CSV table of C-alpha atoms in Angstrom, one decimal:
chain,number,residue,atom,x,y,z
N,804,UNK,CA,27.5,-8.2,-18.4
N,805,UNK,CA,26.6,-11.2,-16.8
N,806,UNK,CA,23.9,-13.5,-17.9
N,807,UNK,CA,22.0,-14.8,-14.7
N,808,UNK,CA,22.3,-18.5,-15.1
N,809,UNK,CA,21.4,-21.3,-13.1
N,810,UNK,CA,25.2,-21.2,-12.0
N,811,UNK,CA,25.4,-17.1,-10.6
N,812,UNK,CA,21.8,-16.7,-9.6
N,813,UNK,CA,21.3,-17.0,-6.3
N,814,UNK,CA,25.3,-15.4,-5.8
N,815,UNK,CA,23.5,-12.3,-7.7
N,816,UNK,CA,19.6,-12.1,-5.8
N,817,UNK,CA,21.4,-12.4,-2.9
N,818,UNK,CA,23.7,-9.8,-3.1
N,819,UNK,CA,20.8,-7.5,-5.1
N,820,UNK,CA,19.0,-8.5,-1.9
N,821,UNK,CA,21.4,-7.4,0.7
N,822,UNK,CA,22.5,-3.7,-1.2
N,823,UNK,CA,19.0,-3.2,-1.6
N,824,UNK,CA,18.8,-3.7,2.3
N,825,UNK,CA,21.5,-1.5,2.9
N,826,UNK,CA,20.4,1.0,1.1
N,827,UNK,CA,16.5,0.7,2.4
N,828,UNK,CA,17.9,1.8,6.1
N,829,UNK,CA,19.5,4.3,4.0
N,830,UNK,CA,16.5,5.7,2.5
N,831,UNK,CA,15.3,5.5,5.8
N,832,UNK,CA,17.6,7.7,7.1
N,833,UNK,CA,17.4,10.5,4.8
N,834,UNK,CA,13.8,10.3,4.2
N,835,UNK,CA,13.9,9.0,1.1
N,836,UNK,CA,11.3,6.5,-0.5
N,837,UNK,CA,13.5,2.8,-0.1
N,838,UNK,CA,11.7,2.0,-3.4
N,839,UNK,CA,13.2,4.8,-5.2
N,840,UNK,CA,16.8,3.0,-4.0
N,841,UNK,CA,15.6,0.2,-4.7
N,842,UNK,CA,14.6,0.9,-8.2
N,843,UNK,CA,18.1,2.5,-8.3
N,844,UNK,CA,20.1,-0.6,-7.2
N,845,UNK,CA,17.7,-2.3,-10.2
N,846,UNK,CA,19.8,0.0,-12.3
N,847,UNK,CA,22.8,0.2,-11.7
N,848,UNK,CA,24.0,-3.0,-11.4
N,849,UNK,CA,21.6,-3.5,-15.2
N,850,UNK,CA,24.0,-1.4,-16.8
N,851,UNK,CA,26.8,-3.4,-16.5
N,852,UNK,CA,26.4,-6.3,-14.6
N,853,UNK,CA,23.5,-8.5,-15.3
N,854,UNK,CA,21.7,-8.7,-18.8
N,855,UNK,CA,17.6,-8.7,-18.4
N,856,UNK,CA,15.5,-8.1,-20.9
N,857,UNK,CA,12.2,-10.1,-20.8
N,858,UNK,CA,9.2,-8.4,-20.9
N,859,UNK,CA,6.6,-11.6,-20.0
N,860,UNK,CA,9.2,-11.8,-16.8
N,861,UNK,CA,8.6,-8.2,-15.7
N,862,UNK,CA,5.1,-8.5,-16.4
N,863,UNK,CA,4.9,-12.2,-14.4
N,864,UNK,CA,7.4,-10.9,-11.9
N,865,UNK,CA,4.7,-7.7,-11.5
N,866,UNK,CA,1.6,-9.7,-11.4
N,867,UNK,CA,3.1,-11.8,-8.8
N,868,UNK,CA,3.7,-9.1,-6.7
N,869,UNK,CA,0.9,-6.8,-6.4
N,870,UNK,CA,-1.1,-9.3,-5.6
N,871,UNK,CA,0.7,-9.8,-2.5
N,872,UNK,CA,0.7,-6.1,-2.1
N,873,UNK,CA,-2.5,-5.5,-2.5
N,874,UNK,CA,-3.8,-9.0,-0.9
N,875,UNK,CA,-1.2,-7.8,2.1
N,876,UNK,CA,-3.0,-3.8,2.1
N,877,UNK,CA,-6.5,-5.5,2.3
N,878,UNK,CA,-5.3,-6.4,5.1
N,879,UNK,CA,-4.0,-4.5,7.3
N,880,UNK,CA,-6.8,-2.3,6.6
N,881,UNK,CA,-9.3,-2.0,9.6
N,882,UNK,CA,-13.3,-0.8,8.1
N,883,UNK,CA,-13.8,1.0,11.0
N,884,UNK,CA,-10.9,3.2,9.0
N,885,UNK,CA,-12.2,2.9,6.0
N,886,UNK,CA,-15.6,3.2,6.5
N,887,UNK,CA,-15.9,6.7,6.8
N,888,UNK,CA,-14.2,7.7,3.7
N,889,UNK,CA,-16.0,4.5,1.4
N,890,UNK,CA,-17.5,7.1,-0.7
N,891,UNK,CA,-14.6,9.8,-1.2
N,892,UNK,CA,-12.7,7.0,-2.3
N,893,UNK,CA,-14.4,5.0,-4.4
N,894,UNK,CA,-14.9,7.7,-6.2
N,895,UNK,CA,-11.1,8.9,-6.6
N,896,UNK,CA,-10.9,5.4,-7.9
N,897,UNK,CA,-13.0,5.4,-10.2
N,898,UNK,CA,-13.8,9.1,-11.5
N,899,UNK,CA,-10.4,10.1,-10.6
N,900,UNK,CA,-8.6,8.1,-12.8
N,901,UNK,CA,-11.5,8.3,-16.1
N,902,UNK,CA,-10.2,12.1,-14.8
N,903,UNK,CA,-6.3,12.1,-14.9
N,904,UNK,CA,-5.8,10.1,-17.9
N,905,UNK,CA,-7.8,13.1,-19.8
N,906,UNK,CA,-6.6,15.8,-18.8
N,907,UNK,CA,-2.8,14.1,-19.2
N,908,UNK,CA,-3.9,12.7,-22.2
N,909,UNK,CA,-5.5,15.9,-23.2
N,910,UNK,CA,-2.2,17.5,-22.8
N,911,UNK,CA,0.1,15.3,-24.0
N,912,UNK,CA,-1.6,15.5,-27.1
N,913,UNK,CA,-1.0,18.4,-27.2
N,914,UNK,CA,2.9,19.4,-26.7
N,915,UNK,CA,4.1,15.8,-28.4
N,916,UNK,CA,4.4,17.9,-32.1
N,917,UNK,CA,6.3,20.7,-30.0
N,918,UNK,CA,9.0,18.0,-28.9
N,919,UNK,CA,9.5,16.0,-32.3
N,920,UNK,CA,7.1,14.0,-31.0
N,921,UNK,CA,3.4,13.2,-34.5
N,922,UNK,CA,0.9,11.4,-31.2
N,923,UNK,CA,-2.0,10.9,-32.1
N,924,UNK,CA,-5.1,11.1,-29.3
N,925,UNK,CA,-5.5,7.5,-28.8
N,926,UNK,CA,-1.6,7.2,-27.9
N,927,UNK,CA,-1.7,9.4,-26.2
N,928,UNK,CA,-4.6,9.0,-24.3
N,929,UNK,CA,-2.8,6.1,-23.8
N,930,UNK,CA,0.5,6.6,-21.5
N,931,UNK,CA,-1.7,9.2,-20.4
N,932,UNK,CA,-4.3,5.9,-18.8
N,933,UNK,CA,-1.3,3.2,-17.7
N,934,UNK,CA,-0.4,6.7,-15.2
N,935,UNK,CA,-3.5,7.4,-14.1
N,936,UNK,CA,-3.4,5.2,-10.7
N,937,UNK,CA,-1.6,6.3,-7.7
N,938,UNK,CA,0.6,3.3,-6.9
N,939,UNK,CA,-0.6,0.7,-4.5
N,940,UNK,CA,3.3,-0.6,-3.5
N,941,UNK,CA,4.6,3.6,-2.6
N,942,UNK,CA,1.2,4.8,-1.1
N,943,UNK,CA,1.5,1.6,1.7
N,944,UNK,CA,5.2,1.3,1.8
N,945,UNK,CA,5.5,5.2,2.4
N,946,UNK,CA,2.6,5.7,5.2
N,947,UNK,CA,3.5,2.8,7.0
N,948,UNK,CA,7.0,3.5,7.4
N,949,UNK,CA,5.8,6.9,8.5
N,950,UNK,CA,5.7,7.1,12.9
N,951,UNK,CA,3.5,9.9,11.5
N,952,UNK,CA,-0.1,10.4,11.8
N,953,UNK,CA,-2.3,12.1,9.7
N,954,UNK,CA,-5.5,14.0,10.6
N,955,UNK,CA,-8.5,14.3,8.9
N,956,UNK,CA,-8.6,10.4,7.9
N,957,UNK,CA,-6.3,10.6,5.6
N,958,UNK,CA,-4.2,7.8,5.9
N,959,UNK,CA,-7.5,5.6,5.7
N,960,UNK,CA,-8.5,7.1,2.5
N,961,UNK,CA,-5.2,7.3,1.0
N,962,UNK,CA,-4.6,4.2,1.0
N,963,UNK,CA,-7.6,3.3,0.4
N,964,UNK,CA,-7.5,5.1,-2.8
N,965,UNK,CA,-4.3,3.4,-4.2
N,966,UNK,CA,-5.7,-0.4,-2.9
N,967,UNK,CA,-8.8,0.0,-5.7
N,968,UNK,CA,-7.7,2.4,-8.5
N,969,UNK,CA,-5.1,-0.3,-10.2
N,970,UNK,CA,-8.2,-1.9,-12.0
N,971,UNK,CA,-9.4,0.9,-14.1
N,972,UNK,CA,-6.4,2.7,-14.9
N,973,UNK,CA,-5.5,-1.5,-16.4
N,974,UNK,CA,-9.0,-1.1,-18.4
N,975,UNK,CA,-7.9,1.5,-20.0
N,976,UNK,CA,-4.8,0.6,-20.7
N,977,UNK,CA,-5.9,-2.6,-21.9
N,978,UNK,CA,-9.7,-1.2,-24.0
N,979,UNK,CA,-7.1,1.9,-25.4
N,980,UNK,CA,-4.1,-0.5,-26.7
N,981,UNK,CA,-7.2,-2.4,-28.7
N,982,UNK,CA,-7.7,1.1,-30.0
N,983,UNK,CA,-5.0,1.7,-31.2
N,984,UNK,CA,-3.3,-1.6,-32.3
N,985,UNK,CA,-6.8,-2.0,-34.2
N,986,UNK,CA,-8.2,-5.1,-32.7
N,987,UNK,CA,-10.7,-3.7,-29.9
N,988,UNK,CA,-13.3,-4.7,-32.8
N,989,UNK,CA,-16.6,-1.9,-32.7
N,990,UNK,CA,-14.8,-0.8,-29.5
N,991,UNK,CA,-17.9,2.5,-28.1
N,992,UNK,CA,-18.4,4.3,-25.2
N,993,UNK,CA,-21.7,1.7,-24.4
N,994,UNK,CA,-19.2,-1.3,-24.8
N,995,UNK,CA,-16.3,0.2,-22.8
N,996,UNK,CA,-18.9,1.0,-20.8
N,997,UNK,CA,-19.9,-2.2,-19.6
N,998,UNK,CA,-16.9,-3.9,-19.9
N,999,UNK,CA,-15.8,-1.2,-16.8
N,1000,UNK,CA,-18.8,-2.5,-14.8
N,1001,UNK,CA,-18.4,-6.5,-15.7
N,1002,UNK,CA,-14.9,-6.2,-14.2
N,1003,UNK,CA,-15.4,-3.8,-11.2
N,1004,UNK,CA,-18.3,-6.3,-10.2
N,1005,UNK,CA,-17.6,-9.6,-10.5
N,1006,UNK,CA,-13.8,-8.7,-9.3
N,1007,UNK,CA,-15.8,-7.6,-6.5
N,1008,UNK,CA,-17.7,-10.0,-5.9
N,1009,UNK,CA,-16.0,-12.9,-6.1
N,1010,UNK,CA,-12.8,-11.5,-3.6
N,1011,UNK,CA,-16.0,-10.7,-1.0
N,1012,UNK,CA,-16.9,-14.4,-2.2
N,1013,UNK,CA,-13.8,-16.0,-1.5
N,1014,UNK,CA,-12.5,-13.9,1.2
N,1015,UNK,CA,-15.2,-15.4,3.5
N,1016,UNK,CA,-14.3,-18.3,2.2
N,1017,UNK,CA,-10.2,-18.2,2.6
N,1018,UNK,CA,-12.1,-17.5,6.7
N,1019,UNK,CA,-14.2,-20.3,7.1
N,1020,UNK,CA,-11.4,-22.6,5.9
N,1021,UNK,CA,-9.0,-21.5,7.9
N,1022,UNK,CA,-10.8,-21.1,10.8
N,1023,UNK,CA,-11.4,-25.1,10.3
N,1024,UNK,CA,-8.8,-26.7,8.7
N,1025,UNK,CA,-7.2,-27.1,12.1
N,1026,UNK,CA,-3.7,-27.4,10.9
N,1027,UNK,CA,-1.3,-28.6,13.2
N,1028,UNK,CA,1.7,-26.8,11.7
N,1029,UNK,CA,0.9,-23.7,12.2
N,1030,UNK,CA,3.2,-21.9,9.8
N,1031,UNK,CA,1.4,-23.2,6.7
N,1032,UNK,CA,-2.1,-21.2,7.9
N,1033,UNK,CA,1.0,-18.6,6.0
N,1034,UNK,CA,0.9,-20.8,3.4
N,1035,UNK,CA,-2.2,-21.2,2.2
N,1036,UNK,CA,-3.7,-18.1,2.1
N,1037,UNK,CA,-0.8,-17.2,0.2
N,1038,UNK,CA,-2.7,-19.9,-2.0
N,1039,UNK,CA,-6.6,-17.8,-1.4
N,1040,UNK,CA,-4.5,-14.4,-2.5
N,1041,UNK,CA,-3.2,-16.6,-5.9
N,1042,UNK,CA,-6.5,-18.5,-6.3
N,1043,UNK,CA,-8.0,-15.6,-6.3
N,1044,UNK,CA,-6.3,-13.8,-8.7
N,1045,UNK,CA,-6.3,-15.5,-10.8
N,1046,UNK,CA,-10.0,-17.4,-10.4
N,1047,UNK,CA,-11.4,-14.4,-11.2
N,1048,UNK,CA,-9.7,-13.7,-13.8
N,1049,UNK,CA,-11.6,-16.5,-15.9
N,1050,UNK,CA,-14.8,-15.2,-14.8
N,1051,UNK,CA,-13.7,-12.1,-16.8
N,1052,UNK,CA,-13.2,-10.0,-13.2
N,1053,UNK,CA,-10.9,-7.9,-12.9
N,1054,UNK,CA,-8.2,-9.5,-10.4
N,1055,UNK,CA,-6.3,-7.5,-8.4
N,1056,UNK,CA,-9.0,-5.3,-6.8
N,1057,UNK,CA,-10.7,-9.5,-6.2
N,1058,UNK,CA,-7.1,-10.0,-3.7
N,1059,UNK,CA,-7.8,-6.4,-2.5
N,1060,UNK,CA,-10.5,-7.4,-1.1
N,1061,UNK,CA,-10.1,-10.6,-0.6
N,1062,UNK,CA,-7.1,-9.6,2.1
N,1063,UNK,CA,-9.4,-7.0,3.5
N,1064,UNK,CA,-12.2,-10.0,4.4
N,1065,UNK,CA,-9.9,-11.2,5.9
N,1066,UNK,CA,-7.9,-8.8,7.6
N,1067,UNK,CA,-11.4,-8.0,9.4
N,1068,UNK,CA,-12.0,-11.5,11.1
N,1069,UNK,CA,-11.2,-13.7,13.2
N,1070,UNK,CA,-8.0,-16.9,11.5
N,1071,UNK,CA,-6.5,-18.4,13.6
N,1072,UNK,CA,-2.6,-17.6,14.1
N,1073,UNK,CA,-3.7,-14.0,12.7
N,1074,UNK,CA,-0.7,-11.9,14.5
N,1075,UNK,CA,1.8,-14.0,13.3
N,1076,UNK,CA,0.8,-14.7,9.2
N,1077,UNK,CA,0.1,-11.4,9.1
N,1078,UNK,CA,4.2,-10.5,10.7
N,1079,UNK,CA,4.7,-12.8,7.5
N,1080,UNK,CA,3.1,-11.5,5.2
N,1081,UNK,CA,4.5,-8.0,5.8
N,1082,UNK,CA,8.0,-9.3,5.4
N,1083,UNK,CA,7.0,-11.1,2.6
N,1084,UNK,CA,5.7,-8.4,1.0
N,1085,UNK,CA,8.5,-6.0,1.6
N,1086,UNK,CA,10.3,-9.3,-0.1
N,1087,UNK,CA,8.3,-8.8,-3.3
N,1088,UNK,CA,8.6,-4.9,-2.6
N,1089,UNK,CA,12.6,-5.2,-3.4
N,1090,UNK,CA,12.1,-8.4,-6.1
N,1091,UNK,CA,9.4,-5.9,-7.9
N,1092,UNK,CA,11.5,-2.3,-8.3
N,1093,UNK,CA,14.8,-4.6,-9.0
N,1094,UNK,CA,13.1,-6.1,-11.4
N,1095,UNK,CA,11.8,-3.0,-13.4
N,1096,UNK,CA,15.3,-1.0,-12.4
N,1097,UNK,CA,16.8,-4.5,-14.7
N,1098,UNK,CA,14.7,-3.5,-17.7
N,1099,UNK,CA,15.0,-0.4,-18.6
N,1100,UNK,CA,17.0,0.7,-21.0
N,1101,UNK,CA,19.8,3.6,-19.4
N,1102,UNK,CA,20.4,5.1,-22.5
N,1103,UNK,CA,17.3,5.0,-24.1
N,1104,UNK,CA,16.0,6.5,-20.7
N,1105,UNK,CA,18.4,10.0,-21.4
N,1106,UNK,CA,17.5,10.8,-24.9
N,1107,UNK,CA,16.2,14.0,-25.6
N,1108,UNK,CA,12.3,13.6,-26.9
N,1109,UNK,CA,12.3,11.2,-23.2
N,1110,UNK,CA,13.9,13.6,-20.8
N,1111,UNK,CA,11.8,16.8,-22.1
N,1112,UNK,CA,8.4,14.7,-22.7
N,1113,UNK,CA,8.8,12.9,-19.2
N,1114,UNK,CA,9.8,16.6,-17.4
N,1115,UNK,CA,6.9,18.1,-19.1
N,1116,UNK,CA,4.6,15.6,-17.9
N,1117,UNK,CA,5.9,15.5,-14.3
N,1118,UNK,CA,4.9,19.1,-13.5
N,1119,UNK,CA,1.5,18.7,-15.7
N,1120,UNK,CA,0.4,15.6,-13.7
N,1121,UNK,CA,1.2,16.7,-10.1
N,1122,UNK,CA,0.8,20.1,-10.1
N,1123,UNK,CA,-2.0,20.1,-12.3
N,1124,UNK,CA,-3.7,17.2,-13.6
N,1125,UNK,CA,-3.6,15.4,-10.2
N,1126,UNK,CA,-4.9,18.8,-8.3
N,1127,UNK,CA,-7.8,19.4,-11.1
N,1128,UNK,CA,-9.0,15.8,-10.8
N,1129,UNK,CA,-9.1,15.5,-6.9
N,1130,UNK,CA,-10.8,18.9,-6.3
N,1131,UNK,CA,-13.5,18.1,-8.7
N,1132,UNK,CA,-13.5,14.7,-6.9
N,1133,UNK,CA,-14.0,15.3,-3.3
N,1134,UNK,CA,-16.0,18.9,-4.2
N,1135,UNK,CA,-19.0,17.2,-2.6
N,1136,UNK,CA,-17.4,16.4,0.8
N,1137,UNK,CA,-17.8,18.7,2.6
N,1138,UNK,CA,-15.9,17.5,5.8
N,1139,UNK,CA,-12.9,18.1,4.6
N,1140,UNK,CA,-10.5,21.3,4.2
N,1141,UNK,CA,-8.8,22.5,1.7
N,1142,UNK,CA,-5.6,21.4,3.0
N,1143,UNK,CA,-6.5,17.9,3.1
N,1144,UNK,CA,-6.8,18.0,0.0
N,1145,UNK,CA,-4.3,20.1,-1.2
N,1146,UNK,CA,-2.4,17.2,0.2
N,1147,UNK,CA,-4.3,14.2,-1.0
N,1148,UNK,CA,-3.4,16.2,-4.8
N,1149,UNK,CA,-0.5,16.3,-3.3
N,1150,UNK,CA,0.6,12.7,-2.7
N,1151,UNK,CA,-0.7,11.0,-5.7
N,1152,UNK,CA,3.2,8.7,-6.0
N,1153,UNK,CA,3.5,6.9,-9.0
N,1154,UNK,CA,5.0,3.9,-9.1
N,1155,UNK,CA,5.6,-0.2,-9.8
N,1156,UNK,CA,1.8,0.2,-11.2
N,1157,UNK,CA,2.1,2.4,-13.8
N,1158,UNK,CA,5.7,1.0,-15.3
N,1159,UNK,CA,4.2,-2.3,-15.3
N,1160,UNK,CA,1.2,-1.7,-17.5
N,1161,UNK,CA,3.0,0.7,-19.9
N,1162,UNK,CA,4.7,-2.5,-20.3
N,1163,UNK,CA,1.8,-4.3,-22.0
N,1164,UNK,CA,2.4,-1.8,-25.0
N,1165,UNK,CA,6.0,-3.5,-25.9
N,1166,UNK,CA,4.0,-7.0,-25.8
N,1167,UNK,CA,1.1,-5.6,-28.2
N,1168,UNK,CA,3.8,-4.9,-29.9
N,1169,UNK,CA,2.8,-1.0,-31.2
N,1170,UNK,CA,5.6,0.7,-32.3
N,1171,UNK,CA,5.9,3.5,-30.5
N,1172,UNK,CA,6.2,1.0,-26.8
N,1173,UNK,CA,9.2,2.8,-25.9
N,1174,UNK,CA,9.1,5.9,-26.5
N,1175,UNK,CA,5.6,4.8,-23.5
N,1176,UNK,CA,7.7,3.0,-21.6
N,1177,UNK,CA,11.1,5.0,-20.4
N,1178,UNK,CA,8.9,8.3,-20.1
N,1179,UNK,CA,6.3,6.3,-17.6
N,1180,UNK,CA,10.1,4.8,-15.4
N,1181,UNK,CA,10.6,8.9,-15.2
N,1182,UNK,CA,7.6,10.1,-14.7
N,1183,UNK,CA,7.6,7.0,-11.5
N,1184,UNK,CA,11.3,8.7,-10.6
N,1185,UNK,CA,9.6,12.0,-10.7
N,1186,UNK,CA,7.3,11.3,-8.6
N,1187,UNK,CA,9.0,8.8,-6.0
N,1188,UNK,CA,11.8,11.5,-6.4
N,1189,UNK,CA,9.4,14.6,-5.5
N,1190,UNK,CA,6.8,13.4,-4.0
N,1191,UNK,CA,8.0,9.9,-2.2
N,1192,UNK,CA,11.1,12.9,-0.5
N,1193,UNK,CA,8.0,15.8,1.1
N,1194,UNK,CA,5.0,12.8,2.2
N,1195,UNK,CA,5.7,13.8,5.8
N,1196,UNK,CA,7.5,17.4,4.9
N,1197,UNK,CA,3.8,18.4,3.1
N,1198,UNK,CA,2.4,17.4,6.1
N,1199,UNK,CA,3.6,19.1,8.8
N,1200,UNK,CA,3.6,22.0,6.1
N,1201,UNK,CA,0.0,22.2,6.0
N,1202,UNK,CA,-0.5,21.4,10.1
N,1203,UNK,CA,-1.7,17.1,9.0
N,1204,UNK,CA,0.4,15.7,10.6
N,1205,UNK,CA,0.7,14.0,14.8
N,1206,UNK,CA,3.3,12.3,16.2
N,1207,UNK,CA,2.5,8.6,16.8
N,1208,UNK,CA,3.1,7.0,19.7
N,1209,UNK,CA,4.7,4.0,19.8
N,1210,UNK,CA,3.7,0.6,21.5
N,1211,UNK,CA,6.1,0.2,23.7
N,1212,UNK,CA,4.5,-3.9,24.2
N,1213,UNK,CA,4.5,-6.0,21.1
N,1214,UNK,CA,1.9,-8.2,22.0
N,1215,UNK,CA,-1.2,-10.2,21.1
N,1216,UNK,CA,-3.0,-13.2,22.4
N,1217,UNK,CA,-5.2,-15.3,19.7
N,1218,UNK,CA,-8.7,-14.7,18.6
N,1219,UNK,CA,-10.5,-16.9,20.8
N,1220,UNK,CA,-10.1,-16.5,24.1
N,1221,UNK,CA,-12.1,-13.3,26.6
N,1222,UNK,CA,-9.4,-10.8,27.5
N,1223,UNK,CA,-8.4,-7.8,26.4
N,1224,UNK,CA,-4.6,-6.7,26.6
N,1225,UNK,CA,-4.4,-2.9,26.2
N,1226,UNK,CA,-1.4,-0.3,26.9
N,1227,UNK,CA,-1.5,3.2,28.5
N,1228,UNK,CA,0.1,6.4,30.1
N,1229,UNK,CA,0.0,7.0,33.5
N,1230,UNK,CA,-0.8,10.8,34.6
N,1231,UNK,CA,-1.8,12.9,37.8
N,1232,UNK,CA,-5.5,11.1,37.9
N,1233,UNK,CA,-4.5,8.7,37.8
N,1234,UNK,CA,-2.4,8.5,41.0
N,1235,UNK,CA,-4.9,11.1,42.7
N,1236,UNK,CA,-5.5,8.7,45.2
N,1237,UNK,CA,-2.2,7.3,45.4
N,1238,UNK,CA,1.2,6.0,43.6
N,1239,UNK,CA,1.4,2.4,44.5
N,1240,UNK,CA,-0.3,0.5,42.6
N,1241,UNK,CA,-2.4,-1.4,44.9
N,1242,UNK,CA,-4.1,2.5,45.2
N,1243,UNK,CA,-5.7,3.0,41.8
N,1244,UNK,CA,-9.0,2.0,41.4
N,1245,UNK,CA,-9.3,-0.6,38.2
N,1246,UNK,CA,-12.3,-3.1,37.5
N,1247,UNK,CA,-12.7,-6.7,39.0
N,1248,UNK,CA,-10.8,-9.6,36.6
N,1249,UNK,CA,-9.1,-6.6,35.6
N,1250,UNK,CA,-4.3,-6.7,35.9
N,1251,UNK,CA,-1.4,-5.1,35.7
N,1252,UNK,CA,1.4,-7.5,33.9
N,1253,UNK,CA,4.1,-5.3,33.3
N,1254,UNK,CA,5.6,-1.8,33.3
N,1255,UNK,CA,8.1,0.0,31.1
N,1256,UNK,CA,10.2,2.6,33.1
N,1257,UNK,CA,12.8,4.5,31.3
N,1258,UNK,CA,13.8,1.6,28.8
N,1259,UNK,CA,12.7,-1.4,31.1
N,1260,UNK,CA,10.7,-3.7,31.8
N,1261,UNK,CA,9.5,-5.7,35.3
N,1262,UNK,CA,7.0,-6.9,36.5
N,1263,UNK,CA,4.2,-5.2,39.0
N,1264,UNK,CA,3.1,-5.6,43.0
N,1265,UNK,CA,0.4,-4.1,44.5
N,1266,UNK,CA,3.8,-2.1,46.9
N,1267,UNK,CA,5.3,-0.9,43.5
N,1268,UNK,CA,5.4,2.9,43.6
N,1269,UNK,CA,4.7,4.1,40.1
N,1270,UNK,CA,5.5,7.5,37.9
N,1271,UNK,CA,3.2,9.7,35.7
N,1272,UNK,CA,4.7,8.7,32.1
N,1273,UNK,CA,5.1,4.7,32.8
N,1274,UNK,CA,3.6,2.8,30.7
N,1275,UNK,CA,1.2,0.3,31.6
N,1276,UNK,CA,0.6,-3.6,30.0
N,1277,UNK,CA,-3.0,-4.0,31.1
N,1278,UNK,CA,-4.9,-7.5,30.6
N,1279,UNK,CA,-8.5,-7.2,31.8
N,1280,UNK,CA,-12.2,-9.7,30.3
N,1281,UNK,CA,-14.5,-6.4,31.7
N,1282,UNK,CA,-13.3,-4.0,28.6
N,1283,UNK,CA,-16.1,-2.3,28.4
N,1284,UNK,CA,-15.8,-1.2,31.9
N,1285,UNK,CA,-12.2,-0.8,31.4
N,1286,UNK,CA,-12.4,2.0,29.3
N,1287,UNK,CA,-15.2,4.1,31.7
N,1288,UNK,CA,-12.5,3.7,34.5
N,1289,UNK,CA,-10.1,5.0,31.9
N,1290,UNK,CA,-12.5,7.7,31.2
N,1291,UNK,CA,-12.7,9.1,34.8
N,1292,UNK,CA,-8.9,9.6,34.5
N,1293,UNK,CA,-9.1,11.6,31.7
N,1294,UNK,CA,-6.8,8.5,29.4
N,1295,UNK,CA,-7.9,9.2,26.1
N,1296,UNK,CA,-4.9,7.6,24.1
N,1297,UNK,CA,-5.3,4.2,24.8
N,1298,UNK,CA,-3.7,1.5,22.8
N,1299,UNK,CA,-5.9,-1.7,21.3
N,1300,UNK,CA,-3.0,-4.1,21.4
N,1301,UNK,CA,-5.0,-7.2,21.5
């Protein structure tokens, strides 16, 4: 057993990261969630190589990672995408979490005695509350790594739900810990509702205001070293979480909303900053899942009572509690088909967030804390195995998937440049007046600056002979006229690059 010290920390950390990246490549090839492999690497190294049992450090790593994961998820979510699904997304993130916790808590309370586990209803509800939200790290990484689109605006709906439902589960978990440990005083329904409203309102307002301040600051600070813009944005993300928490608001909701505000406004060095955040988010996800894997005790995880209760809870959560909550919450929203509702029910992945929430009973010295943690850990593994590996397959089975066209040009421009970059594919209608580039009618101040054909890139001339299937990189400062021209040519699939 290796005890991590200053002498071997860097070596062991580098080895873990290297193996995790290789595991992620293997996971992608076989269609498994990369996060599950990261978790497996942590468990493997925790058996005989590394001794790690710090609840406090596990919570701290989880807090840091979730801040950046949620902030990055917010930055990569467009208002235009989530606006049509804001209603069902918010309902799923609040009412859906409560319904899931109630249904699952009732089931645990009923089956626990049959397994020889005396579990009062409040404790059963606490166990259910830790697992009541879908996991943002799992949902963001799996959905965005798949080169697959989802019909009926399902992808933004799932990302909005997973990015905003953690506060509800967090409040339920903290509240129930107080009830179980009898430290909550005169806890009642009215006080609970008030606590929830205050945390959500303060979190939302704080996140929005701090996001606006971040945009204003970044656009006016004029840093000579462009790399420091990403560092400044990191500071705003962590400040949004900590400052909101001081105000008794929900910090996780604040960082997600702050990310939304930043990502949907023009900021200096936006493309480079978001690329850096995306890479750093993957690093934190790896560190988070490795830490959780190292923390779990495999002997306790494989105890018969944990295996039986975890297995039953997983089946009920996947097959009953999640679908029931989804169908009830989405009932008022008629535009979603039954297949779409079924798919949302299926992609209710559990991951790092439930495991982190399950460390709170351990910190509160609840007697059954180890049992709760191990059950949540097992449910997470089963969820990633069963649901995480079938995200694409279920979408194809239900007829909700379509293939996203990969862009041939990975380019971007500064936001203050008054021009638009678009990518289009040459069709028959475009060549009806001739196949030479000079024979294609385009608006004034519009240029085709590059052509992609059969894996090769070249700069075209007026006499360049274009072929159907060629991809063109077009720059123009008359975007409205260009869009009208595209429509006249029968081109609907236009990729806007900048």
